[in-house]
């Protein structure tokens, strides 16, 4: 039985027919979060009537049968001027465990997250109707949790009737254990089969505790059958989660699957800019951060965006200490290097061909893919040769490895390229300076 029918039935059993007609016919179902059901009543007097006569009793009933409590919300037209206002009042009264700052607006799109973004957006537009379940996976710190909250936040702002529930797989398992301990397994199932939208994070942990995946499977199927939206995030493709039951794996793969790949330098800089812009909304006078600093951060920390944000915060924290009263101070590269020295010392060891290629592409306004083609036009060939030179000098890669990564070149070609850069450096002092500044960028 769905939750609203259950509630109405309860009233029917506890009221005579005229009272039922008078009061209960006019209530509407607003939505259900992890532990609260929201019911709309037409006006303040109706609200009082329910609170006085049933406030406690209905909660006791629901607590027993589903471990939920009820919240009555007045949707009186007089109380607010317009429908939109009514909705925003209801929304304010709704409780949800979503982080408001994670929205589609604050998420930077790029080639590497294009599909995940568009699937997620479509799910927030048509919950339960486009990709169900939606499964998003990627390495850590690339925006899965952000997208999960963005879906939830957008569903809330689009619809007054759906309340998304966000939870991690560990929350889910802990709660299951708790319910089991209290001998209340059926209530656990009832609770989760009555929610509107399930956003579940880090599903790769589901296999750790045997019994939970059984319950999850049941809840999962029930929600899908009711066309309720499920979104799942994971650090792995379902095929790569060890010990995942086959029937669950198959279910995960029946909606939409999208991955997020690591971001290129340009996108990492765009993300930093976005974060700074968001911060400026809160802090009016803030530091001015030069592009060279952003470039430095984004090229030094090239995988995990959480780390990248961490380094930005560290920089700003350091600036706070140093320039306490001078909020409009400009932060330059030298300052950034000083502030981030401890972090960079760690990352310094991990100069890779990828970072070098990104660096060169940025410097010469090329794409990293240009460096990996056979195209030998001077505009591309020289930057590529500089890239090979840096790779030899700064990484442990062999000549053939370097050749392979720069468009499948033979190791003798790499040797030739390095020789050419050496020669140019000897002949042209400007060029020498330039290449040396690249080297010191990575090794300082
Ligand atoms: P994951 O769940 O994949 O480990 P998160 O969603 O927790 O990663 O992201 C880590 C941090 O990086 C968050 O603060 C998030 O806002 C930020 N982030 C990641 N990708 C993007 C993006 N494309 N645009 C804006 N911020 C991003
Ligand atoms: Mg996450």
XYZ file of N, CA, C and O in Angstrom, residues 277-423:
588
model
N 34.260 32.452 -8.093
C 33.058 33.269 -8.331
C 31.998 32.995 -7.260
O 31.380 33.918 -6.734
N 31.833 31.714 -6.928
C 30.854 31.346 -5.894
C 31.246 31.989 -4.557
O 30.413 32.474 -3.814
N 32.539 31.946 -4.284
C 33.035 32.509 -3.035
C 32.813 34.014 -2.989
O 32.470 34.580 -1.956
N 32.993 34.667 -4.128
C 32.812 36.127 -4.194
C 31.379 36.533 -3.869
O 31.116 37.653 -3.439
N 30.444 35.605 -4.121
C 29.044 35.912 -3.794
C 28.875 36.074 -2.289
O 28.007 36.780 -1.814
N 29.729 35.368 -1.536
C 29.602 35.404 -0.080
C 30.530 36.460 0.522
O 30.147 37.230 1.377
N 31.780 36.458 0.044
C 32.752 37.401 0.604
C 32.888 38.570 -0.364
O 33.375 38.410 -1.483
N 32.454 39.742 0.082
C 32.399 40.877 -0.852
C 33.787 41.359 -1.273
O 34.103 41.411 -2.447
N 34.627 41.722 -0.293
C 35.986 42.104 -0.688
C 36.868 40.876 -0.517
O 37.064 40.371 0.575
N 37.372 40.431 -1.610
C 38.165 39.206 -1.552
C 39.493 39.459 -2.269
O 39.697 40.498 -2.879
N 40.376 38.494 -2.184
C 41.663 38.646 -2.847
C 41.493 38.604 -4.360
O 40.568 37.968 -4.868
N 42.422 39.253 -5.029
C 42.424 39.164 -6.491
C 43.463 38.111 -6.866
O 44.630 38.219 -6.478
N 43.020 37.104 -7.549
C 43.933 35.997 -7.856
C 44.317 36.061 -9.331
O 43.447 35.996 -10.206
N 45.596 36.193 -9.594
C 46.047 36.295 -10.987
C 45.876 34.961 -11.720
O 45.948 33.889 -11.102
N 45.677 35.053 -13.028
C 45.529 33.836 -13.836
C 46.729 32.903 -13.709
O 46.583 31.694 -13.738
N 47.910 33.492 -13.559
C 49.111 32.640 -13.451
C 49.016 31.707 -12.229
O 49.542 30.603 -12.241
N 48.306 32.164 -11.203
C 48.146 31.337 -10.001
C 47.202 30.164 -10.288
O 47.482 29.012 -9.945
N 46.103 30.492 -10.961
C 45.144 29.432 -11.288
C 45.798 28.388 -12.179
O 45.634 27.187 -12.006
N 46.560 28.893 -13.113
C 47.246 28.012 -14.037
C 48.230 27.111 -13.293
O 48.319 25.911 -13.536
N 48.906 27.714 -12.342
C 49.870 26.967 -11.539
C 49.168 25.868 -10.728
O 49.584 24.706 -10.729
N 48.076 26.244 -10.068
C 47.334 25.248 -9.271
C 46.828 24.120 -10.160
O 47.036 22.943 -9.883
N 46.187 24.503 -11.241
C 45.525 23.503 -12.079
C 46.516 22.609 -12.792
O 46.224 21.455 -13.089
N 47.714 23.126 -13.061
C 48.647 22.240 -13.746
C 49.438 21.395 -12.752
O 49.961 20.352 -13.104
N 49.498 21.842 -11.505
C 50.213 21.044 -10.516
C 49.341 19.913 -10.004
O 49.802 18.799 -9.790
N 48.061 20.227 -9.780
C 47.151 19.192 -9.271
C 46.215 18.820 -10.396
O 45.320 19.567 -10.760
N 46.466 17.661 -10.980
C 45.821 17.426 -12.267
C 44.814 16.287 -12.282
O 44.359 15.874 -13.317
N 44.487 15.741 -11.114
C 43.488 14.678 -11.175
C 42.246 15.024 -10.370
O 41.192 15.341 -10.925
N 42.389 15.029 -9.059
C 41.244 15.106 -8.163
C 40.831 16.565 -7.909
O 41.618 17.361 -7.412
N 39.588 16.887 -8.248
C 39.132 18.280 -8.106
C 39.001 18.665 -6.629
O 39.161 19.818 -6.261
N 38.714 17.693 -5.794
C 38.620 18.009 -4.367
C 39.977 18.512 -3.856
O 40.061 19.466 -3.099
N 41.041 17.857 -4.306
C 42.394 18.302 -3.933
C 42.675 19.688 -4.494
O 43.280 20.527 -3.838
N 42.221 19.888 -5.710
C 42.458 21.177 -6.354
C 41.762 22.286 -5.560
O 42.352 23.331 -5.280
N 40.524 22.025 -5.179
C 39.795 22.979 -4.343
C 40.507 23.172 -3.018
O 40.583 24.277 -2.495
N 41.017 22.068 -2.482
C 41.748 22.120 -1.223
C 42.941 23.056 -1.337
O 43.220 23.853 -0.441
N 43.634 22.975 -2.467
C 44.814 23.821 -2.624
C 44.408 25.288 -2.752
O 45.086 26.174 -2.248
N 43.284 25.515 -3.402
C 42.788 26.895 -3.506
C 42.440 27.427 -2.109
O 42.792 28.555 -1.750
N 41.776 26.592 -1.329
C 41.403 27.014 0.023
C 42.619 27.256 0.901
O 42.641 28.174 1.708
N 43.616 26.421 0.695
C 44.846 26.602 1.452
C 45.487 27.944 1.121
O 45.918 28.686 1.991
N 45.514 28.223 -0.169
C 46.072 29.487 -0.636
C 45.324 30.658 -0.004
O 45.930 31.604 0.504
N 44.004 30.579 -0.011
C 43.201 31.677 0.520
C 43.348 31.786 2.039
O 43.377 32.880 2.593
N 43.465 30.642 2.688
C 43.667 30.641 4.130
C 44.983 31.306 4.489
O 45.078 32.120 5.414
N 45.986 30.965 3.708
C 47.315 31.535 3.915
C 47.270 33.046 3.690
O 47.851 33.825 4.443
N 46.547 33.445 2.657
C 46.407 34.878 2.356
C 45.674 35.594 3.494
O 46.029 36.706 3.871
N 44.678 34.923 4.054
C 43.937 35.496 5.185
C 44.865 35.812 6.348
O 44.775 36.850 6.988
N 45.760 34.868 6.613
C 46.708 35.048 7.711
C 47.665 36.200 7.439
O 47.947 37.022 8.283
N 48.129 36.204 6.212
C 49.185 37.133 5.863
C 48.693 38.563 5.626
O 49.344 39.524 6.000
N 47.538 38.650 4.990
C 47.022 39.986 4.655
C 45.667 40.205 5.304
O 44.686 40.523 4.635
N 45.607 40.009 6.603
C 44.334 40.030 7.312
C 43.428 41.206 6.937
O 42.246 41.015 6.696
N 43.995 42.407 6.850
C 43.122 43.565 6.617
C 43.046 43.978 5.161
O 42.278 44.848 4.794
N 43.895 43.385 4.371
C 43.950 43.881 2.990
C 43.318 42.865 2.042
O 43.982 42.161 1.309
N 42.016 42.856 2.065
C 41.315 41.828 1.302
C 41.431 41.989 -0.205
O 41.204 41.057 -0.953
N 41.735 43.225 -0.658
C 41.819 43.372 -2.116
C 43.243 43.184 -2.650
O 43.569 43.586 -3.746
N 44.065 42.527 -1.849
C 45.439 42.243 -2.273
C 45.457 41.290 -3.468
O 44.625 40.405 -3.580
N 46.444 41.506 -4.334
C 46.597 40.614 -5.477
C 47.519 39.449 -5.113
O 48.595 39.654 -4.559
N 47.078 38.244 -5.411
C 47.908 37.068 -5.126
C 48.601 36.638 -6.416
O 47.940 36.344 -7.406
N 49.924 36.591 -6.381
C 50.659 36.224 -7.599
C 51.304 34.843 -7.460
O 51.147 34.154 -6.453
N 52.026 34.487 -8.508
C 52.602 33.140 -8.570
C 53.573 32.870 -7.410
O 53.551 31.801 -6.798
N 54.413 33.856 -7.117
C 55.396 33.660 -6.052
C 54.688 33.370 -4.730
O 55.082 32.470 -3.983
N 53.613 34.113 -4.478
C 52.863 33.890 -3.250
C 52.253 32.482 -3.236
O 52.315 31.772 -2.235
N 51.712 32.079 -4.364
C 51.081 30.755 -4.444
C 52.102 29.655 -4.178
O 51.836 28.694 -3.452
N 53.274 29.818 -4.748
C 54.312 28.793 -4.541
C 54.697 28.687 -3.080
O 54.895 27.599 -2.557
N 54.767 29.848 -2.444
C 55.120 29.871 -1.024
C 54.021 29.194 -0.203
O 54.278 28.330 0.638
N 52.777 29.550 -0.494
C 51.658 29.023 0.286
C 51.509 27.520 0.113
O 51.111 26.809 1.029
N 51.844 27.042 -1.073
C 51.542 25.637 -1.372
C 52.771 24.745 -1.349
O 52.701 23.592 -1.763
N 53.844 25.283 -0.846
C 55.081 24.522 -0.870
C 54.935 23.089 -0.343
O 55.345 22.150 -1.022
N 54.329 22.916 0.829
C 54.238 21.543 1.349
C 53.457 20.606 0.423
O 53.804 19.445 0.265
N 52.416 21.130 -0.191
C 51.615 20.278 -1.072
C 52.377 19.975 -2.350
O 52.389 18.859 -2.855
N 53.025 21.014 -2.863
C 53.696 20.841 -4.150
C 54.908 19.938 -4.041
O 55.228 19.210 -4.959
N 55.541 19.965 -2.875
C 56.660 19.054 -2.686
C 56.249 17.614 -2.930
O 57.017 16.811 -3.432
N 55.014 17.332 -2.577
C 54.537 15.972 -2.778
C 54.235 15.728 -4.244
O 54.624 14.732 -4.825
N 53.557 16.712 -4.845
C 53.133 16.480 -6.228
C 54.290 16.596 -7.215
O 54.204 16.096 -8.317
N 55.360 17.271 -6.773
C 56.469 17.485 -7.678
C 56.987 16.171 -8.264
O 57.331 16.087 -9.425
N 56.997 15.166 -7.421
C 57.525 13.882 -7.859
C 56.692 13.260 -8.976
O 57.123 12.362 -9.648
N 55.487 13.754 -9.137
C 54.630 13.074 -10.101
C 54.415 13.871 -11.391
O 53.324 13.965 -11.878
N 55.496 14.465 -11.885
C 55.396 15.067 -13.217
C 55.206 13.916 -14.212
O 55.960 12.948 -14.197
N 54.187 14.014 -15.033
C 53.927 12.928 -15.973
C 53.897 13.479 -17.391
O 53.855 14.694 -17.592
N 53.900 12.559 -18.338
C 53.812 12.996 -19.744
C 52.494 13.746 -19.951
O 52.444 14.746 -20.663
N 51.444 13.290 -19.273
C 50.153 13.988 -19.385
C 50.248 15.444 -18.943
O 49.771 16.341 -19.638
N 50.865 15.654 -17.763
C 50.931 17.051 -17.291
C 51.782 17.885 -18.234
O 51.470 19.047 -18.494
N 52.833 17.285 -18.743
C 53.690 18.027 -19.670
C 52.907 18.384 -20.937
O 52.936 19.517 -21.410
N 52.159 17.428 -21.438
C 51.391 17.693 -22.649
C 50.343 18.787 -22.412
O 50.128 19.660 -23.246
N 49.722 18.736 -21.240
C 48.726 19.760 -20.940
C 49.373 21.137 -20.838
O 48.847 22.126 -21.328
N 50.519 21.143 -20.197
C 51.258 22.391 -20.029
C 51.629 22.988 -21.389
O 51.384 24.166 -21.668
N 52.199 22.167 -22.244
C 52.633 22.636 -23.562
C 51.430 23.095 -24.398
O 51.448 24.143 -25.041
N 50.368 22.296 -24.346
C 49.168 22.649 -25.118
C 48.674 24.028 -24.697
O 48.365 24.879 -25.527
N 48.641 24.259 -23.388
C 48.179 25.543 -22.865
C 49.104 26.687 -23.332
O 48.645 27.707 -23.832
N 50.405 26.473 -23.213
C 51.373 27.519 -23.572
C 51.274 27.914 -25.042
O 51.483 29.051 -25.421
N 51.026 26.918 -25.898
C 51.040 27.187 -27.339
C 49.634 27.225 -27.941
O 49.476 27.156 -29.149
N 48.638 27.331 -27.073
C 47.242 27.366 -27.519
C 46.900 26.230 -28.484
O 46.337 26.426 -29.549
N 47.296 25.042 -28.089
C 46.945 23.859 -28.885
C 46.073 22.956 -28.036
O 45.868 23.231 -26.849
N 45.602 21.884 -28.653
C 44.929 20.855 -27.862
C 45.955 19.760 -27.569
O 46.866 19.552 -28.381
N 45.779 19.045 -26.458
C 46.746 17.980 -26.183
C 46.721 16.934 -27.297
O 47.747 16.333 -27.604
N 45.553 16.772 -27.921
C 45.478 15.784 -29.011
C 46.357 16.191 -30.190
O 46.875 15.334 -30.906
N 46.543 17.522 -30.389
C 47.429 17.961 -31.478
C 48.828 17.390 -31.294
O 49.511 17.052 -32.257
N 49.237 17.313 -30.033
C 50.600 16.845 -29.754
C 50.744 15.350 -30.013
O 51.842 14.831 -30.098
N 49.598 14.696 -30.117
C 49.658 13.239 -30.302
C 49.334 12.835 -31.738
O 49.085 11.671 -32.010
N 49.268 13.814 -32.645
C 48.990 13.467 -34.047
C 50.287 13.372 -34.824
O 51.368 13.699 -34.325
N 50.141 12.978 -36.081
C 51.313 12.895 -36.955
C 51.564 14.245 -37.648
O 52.521 14.396 -38.386
N 50.659 15.185 -37.413
C 50.770 16.496 -38.054
C 52.113 17.154 -37.748
O 52.462 17.371 -36.604
N 52.878 17.460 -38.822
C 54.207 18.006 -38.598
C 54.336 19.464 -39.001
O 55.432 19.948 -39.252
N 53.213 20.173 -39.071
C 53.318 21.596 -39.390
C 54.091 22.263 -38.256
O 53.971 21.851 -37.091
N 54.911 23.287 -38.588
C 55.810 23.872 -37.575
C 55.069 24.312 -36.326
O 55.614 24.215 -35.216
N 53.817 24.794 -36.502
C 53.039 25.267 -35.357
C 52.863 24.169 -34.299
O 52.725 24.439 -33.116
N 52.843 22.932 -34.762
C 52.639 21.810 -33.843
C 53.941 21.065 -33.560
O 54.200 20.633 -32.438
N 54.783 20.957 -34.592
C 55.996 20.142 -34.438
C 56.936 20.691 -33.355
O 57.432 19.922 -32.525
N 57.135 22.001 -33.324
C 58.078 22.545 -32.330
C 57.575 22.346 -30.891
O 58.311 21.821 -30.052
N 56.294 22.732 -30.613
C 55.798 22.446 -29.255
C 55.907 20.963 -28.895
O 56.250 20.621 -27.765
N 55.660 20.104 -29.883
C 55.750 18.674 -29.596
C 57.179 18.290 -29.213
O 57.408 17.530 -28.266
N 58.135 18.882 -29.951
C 59.550 18.563 -29.650
C 59.936 19.085 -28.259
O 60.644 18.407 -27.515
N 59.417 20.263 -27.920
C 59.698 20.773 -26.563
C 59.098 19.830 -25.523
O 59.726 19.514 -24.507
N 57.892 19.366 -25.815
C 57.226 18.417 -24.918
C 58.071 17.166 -24.705
O 58.245 16.692 -23.573
N 58.615 16.644 -25.789
C 59.441 15.430 -25.688
C 60.696 15.715 -24.862
O 61.118 14.909 -24.040
N 61.267 16.889 -25.100
C 62.460 17.294 -24.352
C 62.158 17.314 -22.847
O 62.904 16.758 -22.033
N 61.022 17.952 -22.494
C 60.658 18.028 -21.072
C 60.376 16.644 -20.501
O 60.755 16.325 -19.361
N 59.728 15.813 -21.290
C 59.393 14.470 -20.814
C 60.658 13.681 -20.493
O 60.747 12.980 -19.495
N 61.666 13.850 -21.348
C 62.920 13.126 -21.115
C 63.613 13.663 -19.855
O 64.117 12.917 -19.033
N 63.579 14.989 -19.726
C 64.299 15.623 -18.629
C 63.600 15.405 -17.276
O 64.243 15.256 -16.248
N 62.265 15.389 -17.301
C 61.538 15.456 -16.026
C 60.846 14.166 -15.600
O 60.353 14.054 -14.485
N 60.743 13.207 -16.515
C 60.103 11.947 -16.107
C 61.088 10.798 -16.313
O 62.146 10.981 -16.913
N 60.698 9.646 -15.842
C 61.584 8.493 -16.000
C 61.257 7.701 -17.269
O 61.788 6.615 -17.478
N 60.376 8.257 -18.092
C 59.940 7.506 -19.270
C 61.081 7.271 -20.258
O 61.948 8.119 -20.437
N 61.018 6.123 -20.914
C 62.032 5.785 -21.905
C 61.747 6.529 -23.213
O 60.649 7.056 -23.411
N 62.722 6.548 -24.099
C 62.534 7.220 -25.385
C 61.358 6.620 -26.155
O 60.573 7.340 -26.762
N 61.252 5.286 -26.118
C 60.146 4.697 -26.895
C 58.794 5.002 -26.252
O 57.817 5.252 -26.954
N 58.770 5.006 -24.921
C 57.524 5.385 -24.242
C 57.117 6.816 -24.650
O 55.977 7.087 -24.991
N 58.097 7.715 -24.621
C 57.813 9.107 -24.980
C 57.315 9.187 -26.431
O 56.317 9.831 -26.729
N 58.010 8.480 -27.312
C 57.596 8.469 -28.721
C 56.171 7.972 -28.873
O 55.353 8.564 -29.581
N 55.880 6.913 -28.163
C 54.547 6.319 -28.221
C 53.476 7.323 -27.795
O 52.451 7.487 -28.441
N 53.782 8.047 -26.703
C 52.783 8.979 -26.158
C 52.638 10.256 -26.982
O 51.658 10.963 -26.865
N 53.668 10.577 -27.761
C 53.555 11.763 -28.621
C 53.222 11.341 -30.056
O 53.928 11.687 -30.998
N 52.211 10.560 -30.215
C 51.716 10.256 -31.560
C 52.404 9.090 -32.239
O 52.492 9.041 -33.462
N 52.899 8.161 -31.456
C 53.447 6.938 -32.042
C 54.743 7.173 -32.820
O 54.951 6.603 -33.890
N 55.588 8.038 -32.285
C 56.872 8.295 -32.970
C 57.928 7.258 -32.577
O 57.916 6.734 -31.468
N 58.834 7.006 -33.505
C 59.932 6.078 -33.259
C 60.918 6.686 -32.242
O 61.049 7.910 -32.183
N 61.602 5.836 -31.463
C 62.470 6.427 -30.435
C 63.605 7.263 -31.024
O 64.082 8.202 -30.406
N 63.994 6.937 -32.261
C 65.049 7.766 -32.873
C 64.525 9.170 -33.185
O 65.271 10.147 -33.105
N 63.246 9.249 -33.502
C 62.649 10.571 -33.736
C 62.690 11.397 -32.450
O 62.943 12.602 -32.463
N 62.415 10.721 -31.332
C 62.434 11.423 -30.045
C 63.849 11.950 -29.776
O 64.045 13.116 -29.410
N 64.821 11.077 -30.028
C 66.214 11.467 -29.810
C 66.576 12.670 -30.677
O 67.178 13.651 -30.224
N 66.152 12.606 -31.913
C 66.391 13.701 -32.853
C 65.750 14.996 -32.337
O 66.365 16.062 -32.368
N 64.505 14.888 -31.840
C 63.793 16.071 -31.341
C 64.528 16.706 -30.173
O 64.689 17.928 -30.112
N 64.979 15.859 -29.256
C 65.669 16.377 -28.082
C 66.943 17.099 -28.500
O 67.252 18.192 -28.038
N 67.654 16.476 -29.460
C 68.878 17.093 -29.990
C 68.575 18.457 -30.589
O 69.317 19.427 -30.386
N 67.455 18.530 -31.286
C 67.108 19.783 -31.939
C 66.829 20.890 -30.906
O 67.263 22.030 -31.064
N 66.134 20.523 -29.841
C 65.826 21.516 -28.794
C 67.119 21.978 -28.115
O 67.336 23.167 -27.903
N 68.005 21.017 -27.840
C 69.303 21.371 -27.251
C 70.036 22.384 -28.124
O 70.570 23.380 -27.633
N 70.019 22.104 -29.402
C 70.733 22.958 -30.360
C 70.120 24.369 -30.365
O 70.833 25.369 -30.270
